[in-house]
Coordinates of C-alpha atoms in Angstrom, one line a residue:
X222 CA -29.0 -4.1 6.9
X223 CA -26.6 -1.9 9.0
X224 CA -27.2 1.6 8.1
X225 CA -23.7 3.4 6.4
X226 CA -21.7 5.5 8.6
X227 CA -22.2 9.2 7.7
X228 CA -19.6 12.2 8.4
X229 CA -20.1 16.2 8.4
X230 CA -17.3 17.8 6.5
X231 CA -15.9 19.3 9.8
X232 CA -15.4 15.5 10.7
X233 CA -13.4 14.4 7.4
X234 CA -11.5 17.7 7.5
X235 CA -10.2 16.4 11.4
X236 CA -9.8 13.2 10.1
X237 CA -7.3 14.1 7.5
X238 CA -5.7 17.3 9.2
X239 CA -7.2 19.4 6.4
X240 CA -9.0 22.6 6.2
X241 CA -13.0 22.1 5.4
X242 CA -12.1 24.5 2.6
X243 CA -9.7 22.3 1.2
X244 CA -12.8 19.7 1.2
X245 CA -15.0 22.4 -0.5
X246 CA -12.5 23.2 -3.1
X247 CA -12.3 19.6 -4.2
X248 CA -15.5 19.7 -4.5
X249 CA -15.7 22.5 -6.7
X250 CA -13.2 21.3 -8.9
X251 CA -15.0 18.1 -9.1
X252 CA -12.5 15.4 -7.6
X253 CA -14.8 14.8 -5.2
X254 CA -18.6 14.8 -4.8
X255 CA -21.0 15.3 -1.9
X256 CA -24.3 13.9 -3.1
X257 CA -25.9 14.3 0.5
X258 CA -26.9 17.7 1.6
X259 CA -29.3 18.1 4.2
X260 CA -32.3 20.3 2.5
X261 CA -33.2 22.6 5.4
X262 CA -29.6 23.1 6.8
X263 CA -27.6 22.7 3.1
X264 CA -25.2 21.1 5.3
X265 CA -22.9 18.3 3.5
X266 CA -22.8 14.9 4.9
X267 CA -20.0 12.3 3.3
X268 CA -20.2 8.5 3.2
X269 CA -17.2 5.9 3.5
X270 CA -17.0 6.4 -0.1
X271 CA -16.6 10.0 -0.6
X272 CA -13.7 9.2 2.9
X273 CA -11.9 6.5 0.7
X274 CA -12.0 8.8 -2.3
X275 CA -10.7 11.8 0.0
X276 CA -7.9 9.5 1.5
X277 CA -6.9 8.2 -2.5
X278 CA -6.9 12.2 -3.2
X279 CA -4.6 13.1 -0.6
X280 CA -2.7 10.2 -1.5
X281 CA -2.1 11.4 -5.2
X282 CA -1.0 14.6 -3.6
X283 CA 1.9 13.3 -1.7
X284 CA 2.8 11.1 -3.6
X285 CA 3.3 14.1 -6.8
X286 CA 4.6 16.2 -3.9
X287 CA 7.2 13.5 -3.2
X288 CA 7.8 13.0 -6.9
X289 CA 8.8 16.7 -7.5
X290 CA 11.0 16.9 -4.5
X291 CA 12.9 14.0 -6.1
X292 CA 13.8 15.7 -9.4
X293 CA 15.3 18.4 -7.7

């Protein structure tokens, strides 16, 4: 079995044009969830899983962002 491709959060963050903060603070409010940390280093590594939930995140936000532009 092929092993899953793994990302660091500087990765995801260029991948989505975001901050790695704006990663962490998901995170911290619980939207999303990185389950792999490397023990010595502490460093984060994200699946495809946690990147599909990311993308459905950022998603949600433009799509609201587009919403409330609308009603004005």
């Amino acid at each position: 079995m092929a092993e899953e491709k793994v990302f660091t959060i500087s990765e995801l963050a260029a991948m989505f044009d975001i901050s790695s903060r704006t990663i962490r603070y998901y995170e911290e409010i619980g939207m999303l969830a990185s389950e792999n940390r490397d023990s010595l280093t502490k460093q984060r590594s994200y699946t495809n899983r946690e990147r599909r939930r990311l993308k459905m995140i950022l998603r949600g936000k433009s799509s609201a962002s587009a919403f409330r532009k609308s009603e004005k």
